[in-house]
């Protein structure tokens, strides 16, 4: 499986984000086989057709589609490159941290580290035109880079992300304001921080200084899923990535993820995916999510 690493020096100066039009580099953007990334990615489709898979969720492409991907998610693109038009936006979280003074921002946005909703929206009319305008400004600033360009780009990117937050919540019928949001943000952060551990829900509740029953109630109210479901989803994602990207044996993965033995990992994996780890690996080596 191919791994895309962010290159923050491609322009000859450090820049922890990038943006360009699809038309300029379709071969790089639309990787046909399963792959993963170590940055945040948003694709804005003004024109085009095809299918995208993110963590094996199938998304049919249409004009106005906006796709989201987070680090370490397994992706695949099956797009018709002829006639595709739009923008590709990628960034590392540190690019925005100094602007917002908030290291939790990407966890607060519902479309990143998203375990509950299909990672896309469809934006039409004025909304999409506004994104096109702001993205065109970012592309211009990168091409005519000056000393104040980073702050200009950060401001534009921040506006895009916050507008997408509103649209994503409306598209997926997520409450705009929720007392559970801060808890969900911290829970998502802990899932990423402790992905290699074997913490259970009682231990996560302890880290969050909340009773397990209250953790279950609030997370389920906000996402529609229990904490254990989200925990299992993240663990499966990690196993899949290690199987495909790192070429690790099941025994190695079981040891590093603190399963008691490889058979326990295999049973856990098959229960949640319907496939054994080896069968899943063979399927994905054939470049197939179907």
Coordinates of C-alpha atoms in Angstrom, one line a residue:
X1 CA 0.0 0.0 0.0
X2 CA 1.3 3.4 -0.9
X3 CA 2.0 6.0 1.8
X4 CA 1.9 9.7 1.1
X5 CA 4.2 11.8 3.3
X6 CA 3.8 15.5 3.5
X7 CA 6.6 17.5 1.9
X8 CA 6.8 20.9 3.6
X9 CA 9.8 22.1 1.6
X10 CA 8.6 21.4 -2.0
X11 CA 8.5 25.2 -2.7
X12 CA 11.9 25.9 -1.4
X13 CA 10.6 27.4 1.9
X14 CA 8.8 25.7 4.8
X15 CA 5.0 25.6 4.4
X16 CA 3.0 23.0 6.3
X17 CA 0.1 23.2 3.8
X18 CA -0.6 23.0 0.1
X19 CA -3.4 23.7 -2.4
X20 CA -3.7 23.3 -6.1
X21 CA -6.3 22.6 -8.8
X22 CA -7.1 19.1 -9.8
X23 CA -6.4 19.9 -13.4
X24 CA -2.7 20.5 -12.6
X25 CA -1.8 17.0 -11.3
X26 CA -4.5 14.4 -11.5
X27 CA -2.0 11.5 -11.5
X28 CA -0.7 12.3 -8.1
X29 CA -4.1 13.2 -6.5
X30 CA -6.2 10.3 -7.7
X31 CA -4.3 7.3 -6.5
X32 CA -6.2 4.2 -7.8
X33 CA -4.9 1.7 -5.3
X34 CA -5.4 1.7 -1.5
X35 CA -3.2 4.3 0.2
X36 CA -2.9 6.3 3.3
X37 CA -1.6 9.8 4.2
X38 CA 0.0 11.6 7.2
X39 CA -1.8 14.9 6.8
X40 CA -5.3 16.3 6.6
X41 CA -6.9 16.4 3.2
X42 CA -10.0 18.0 1.6
X43 CA -11.1 17.6 -2.0
X44 CA -13.5 20.0 -3.6
X45 CA -15.1 18.6 -6.8
X46 CA -16.6 21.3 -9.1
X47 CA -16.9 18.7 -11.9
X48 CA -16.2 15.0 -12.1
X49 CA -17.6 11.5 -11.6
X50 CA -16.5 8.3 -9.9
X51 CA -16.3 6.7 -6.5
X52 CA -14.2 7.3 -3.5
X53 CA -13.6 5.0 -0.5
X54 CA -12.4 6.3 2.9
X55 CA -12.1 3.6 5.6
X56 CA -14.1 1.5 3.1
X57 CA -17.1 3.9 3.1
X58 CA -18.2 4.2 -0.5
X59 CA -19.0 7.8 -1.7
X60 CA -20.5 8.5 -5.1
X61 CA -19.0 11.6 -6.7
X62 CA -21.1 14.4 -8.1
X63 CA -20.6 18.1 -8.8
X64 CA -20.3 19.9 -5.4
X65 CA -18.9 16.9 -3.5
X66 CA -16.4 17.7 -0.8
X67 CA -14.4 14.8 0.6
X68 CA -12.5 14.7 3.9
X69 CA -9.6 12.5 5.0
X70 CA -7.6 12.3 8.2
X71 CA -4.1 10.9 8.8
X72 CA -3.8 7.1 8.7
X73 CA -7.1 6.5 7.1
X74 CA -7.1 4.0 4.2
X75 CA -8.3 5.6 1.0
X76 CA -8.9 4.6 -2.6
X77 CA -10.0 6.7 -5.6
X78 CA -11.8 5.5 -8.7
X79 CA -12.4 8.7 -10.6
X80 CA -12.7 9.6 -14.3
X81 CA -9.8 12.0 -14.7
X82 CA -11.2 13.3 -17.9
X83 CA -13.1 16.5 -17.2
X84 CA -12.4 16.6 -13.5
X85 CA -12.3 20.1 -12.0
X86 CA -11.8 21.3 -8.5
X87 CA -9.3 21.9 -5.7
X88 CA -7.0 19.7 -3.5
X89 CA -6.3 21.1 -0.1
X90 CA -3.9 19.5 2.4
X91 CA -2.2 20.6 5.6
X92 CA -0.5 19.6 8.8
X93 CA -2.2 20.6 12.1
X94 CA 0.8 22.7 13.2
X95 CA 0.1 25.2 10.4
X96 CA -3.0 26.3 12.2
X97 CA -2.1 25.8 15.9
X98 CA -0.3 29.2 16.2
X99 CA -3.2 31.0 14.5
X100 CA -5.9 29.5 16.8
X101 CA -3.7 28.9 19.9
X102 CA -5.6 25.6 20.1
X103 CA -4.1 22.2 19.5
X104 CA -7.5 20.6 19.8
X105 CA -9.0 22.3 16.7
X106 CA -8.8 19.4 14.3
X107 CA -10.5 17.1 16.9
X108 CA -13.3 19.6 17.3
X109 CA -14.1 19.7 13.5
X110 CA -16.7 16.9 13.0
X111 CA -15.3 15.8 9.6
X112 CA -11.8 14.9 10.9
X113 CA -11.2 11.9 13.1
X114 CA -14.7 11.1 12.2
X115 CA -16.0 7.7 13.3
X116 CA -19.7 8.2 12.8
X117 CA -20.6 9.9 9.6
X118 CA -19.7 9.4 5.9
X119 CA -16.7 11.8 5.3
X120 CA -18.3 14.0 2.7
X121 CA -20.8 16.7 2.0
X122 CA -22.4 18.2 -1.2
X123 CA -22.2 22.0 -1.4
X124 CA -24.1 23.8 -4.1
X125 CA -24.4 27.4 -5.4
X126 CA -23.1 30.2 -3.3
X127 CA -21.4 27.9 -0.8
X128 CA -19.3 26.2 -3.4
X129 CA -18.5 29.4 -5.2
X130 CA -17.2 30.9 -2.0
X131 CA -14.9 28.0 -1.4
X132 CA -13.6 28.3 -5.0
X133 CA -12.8 32.0 -4.4
X134 CA -10.9 31.4 -1.2
X135 CA -9.0 28.4 -2.5
X136 CA -8.0 30.4 -5.6
X137 CA -6.6 33.1 -3.3
X138 CA -4.6 30.4 -1.4
X139 CA -3.2 29.1 -4.7
X140 CA -2.3 32.6 -5.7
X141 CA -0.6 33.3 -2.4
X142 CA 1.5 30.2 -2.6
X143 CA 2.5 31.0 -6.2
X144 CA 3.4 34.6 -5.3
X145 CA 4.7 33.9 -1.8
X146 CA 5.7 36.9 0.4
X147 CA 6.6 37.4 4.0
X148 CA 2.9 38.0 5.0
X149 CA 1.6 35.1 2.9
X150 CA 1.5 32.5 5.8
X151 CA -0.8 34.6 7.8
X152 CA -3.0 35.4 4.8
X153 CA -3.2 31.7 4.0
X154 CA -3.9 30.8 7.6
X155 CA -6.8 33.2 7.7
X156 CA -8.3 31.8 4.5
X157 CA -7.8 28.2 5.6
X158 CA -9.4 29.0 8.9
X159 CA -12.4 30.5 7.2
X160 CA -12.8 27.4 4.9
X161 CA -12.6 25.0 7.8
X162 CA -15.1 26.8 9.9
X163 CA -17.6 27.2 7.0
X164 CA -17.1 23.5 6.3
X165 CA -17.9 22.8 9.9
X166 CA -21.3 24.5 9.6
X167 CA -22.1 22.8 6.3
X168 CA -21.0 19.3 7.6
X169 CA -23.2 19.7 10.7
X170 CA -26.2 20.7 8.5
X171 CA -25.6 18.0 5.9
X172 CA -25.4 15.2 8.5
X173 CA -28.0 16.8 10.9
X174 CA -25.5 17.3 13.8
X175 CA -26.4 19.7 16.5
X176 CA -24.5 23.0 16.1
X177 CA -24.1 23.5 19.8
X178 CA -23.7 20.6 22.2
X179 CA -22.6 20.2 25.7
X180 CA -21.1 16.9 24.6
X181 CA -18.7 18.5 22.1
X182 CA -15.9 19.1 24.5
X183 CA -16.1 15.6 25.9
X184 CA -16.1 14.1 22.4
X185 CA -13.1 16.2 21.4
X186 CA -11.1 15.0 24.4
X187 CA -12.2 11.4 23.8
X188 CA -11.1 11.5 20.2
X189 CA -7.8 12.9 21.2
X190 CA -7.3 10.1 23.7
X191 CA -8.2 7.5 21.1
X192 CA -5.4 8.8 18.9
X193 CA -2.9 9.2 21.8
X194 CA -3.5 5.7 23.1
X195 CA -4.1 3.8 19.9
X196 CA -1.3 1.4 20.7
X197 CA -2.5 0.7 24.2
X198 CA -5.1 -1.7 25.4
X199 CA -7.2 0.7 27.5
X200 CA -10.8 -0.2 28.1
X201 CA -13.7 2.2 28.4
X202 CA -13.4 2.3 32.2
X203 CA -9.8 3.5 31.9
X204 CA -10.8 6.1 29.3
X205 CA -13.6 7.3 31.6
X206 CA -11.0 7.6 34.4
X207 CA -8.7 9.7 32.1
X208 CA -11.7 11.9 31.3
X209 CA -12.6 12.2 35.0
X210 CA -16.2 11.0 34.3
X211 CA -18.2 7.9 35.2
X212 CA -18.3 5.3 32.5
X213 CA -22.1 5.4 32.4
X214 CA -22.0 9.1 31.8
X215 CA -19.3 8.7 29.2
X216 CA -21.4 6.2 27.4
X217 CA -24.5 8.3 27.6
X218 CA -22.9 11.5 26.2
X219 CA -20.8 9.9 23.5
X220 CA -23.8 7.9 22.2
X221 CA -26.0 11.0 22.3
X222 CA -23.6 12.9 20.2
X223 CA -22.4 10.3 17.7
X224 CA -25.0 7.6 17.8
X225 CA -22.4 5.1 18.8
X226 CA -21.1 3.8 22.2
X227 CA -17.5 4.5 23.3
X228 CA -16.7 0.9 22.9
X229 CA -17.8 0.9 19.2
X230 CA -15.6 4.0 18.5
X231 CA -12.7 2.3 20.4
X232 CA -13.1 -0.9 18.4
X233 CA -13.4 1.1 15.1
X234 CA -10.1 2.9 15.8
X235 CA -8.3 -0.3 16.8
X236 CA -9.5 -2.0 13.6
X237 CA -8.3 0.9 11.5
X238 CA -4.8 0.7 13.2
X239 CA -4.6 -3.1 12.5
X240 CA -5.6 -2.6 8.9
X241 CA -2.9 0.0 8.4
X242 CA -0.2 -2.1 9.9
X243 CA -1.2 -5.1 7.8
X244 CA -1.1 -3.1 4.6
X245 CA 1.5 -0.4 5.1
X246 CA 4.0 -1.8 7.5
X247 CA 3.8 -5.4 6.3
X248 CA 3.9 -6.6 9.9
X249 CA 3.0 -10.1 10.9
X250 CA -0.1 -10.8 12.9
X251 CA 2.1 -11.8 15.8
X252 CA 4.0 -8.5 15.7
X253 CA 0.8 -6.5 15.5
X254 CA -0.8 -8.4 18.4
X255 CA 2.3 -7.8 20.5
X256 CA 2.5 -4.0 19.8
X257 CA -1.2 -3.5 20.3
X258 CA -1.2 -5.5 23.5
X259 CA -3.4 -8.3 22.5
X260 CA -2.9 -11.4 24.7
X261 CA -1.9 -13.5 21.6
X262 CA -2.3 -13.5 17.8
X263 CA -5.4 -15.7 17.8
X264 CA -7.1 -13.2 20.0
X265 CA -6.4 -10.4 17.5
X266 CA -7.6 -12.6 14.7
X267 CA -10.8 -13.4 16.4
X268 CA -11.4 -9.7 17.2
X269 CA -10.6 -8.7 13.6
X270 CA -12.9 -11.3 12.1
X271 CA -15.7 -10.5 14.4
X272 CA -15.8 -6.8 13.4
X273 CA -14.9 -7.1 9.7
X274 CA -16.1 -10.6 8.7
X275 CA -12.6 -11.4 7.4
X276 CA -9.5 -12.9 8.9
X277 CA -6.5 -10.5 8.8
X278 CA -4.8 -12.6 6.1
X279 CA -8.0 -12.6 4.0
X280 CA -8.3 -8.9 4.4
X281 CA -4.7 -8.3 3.4
X282 CA -5.1 -10.5 0.3
X283 CA -8.3 -8.7 -0.7
X284 CA -6.6 -5.3 -0.4
X285 CA -3.5 -6.4 -2.3
X286 CA -5.9 -7.0 -5.1
X287 CA -6.8 -3.3 -4.9
X288 CA -10.4 -4.0 -4.0
X289 CA -12.7 -2.3 -1.4
X290 CA -15.7 -4.0 -3.0

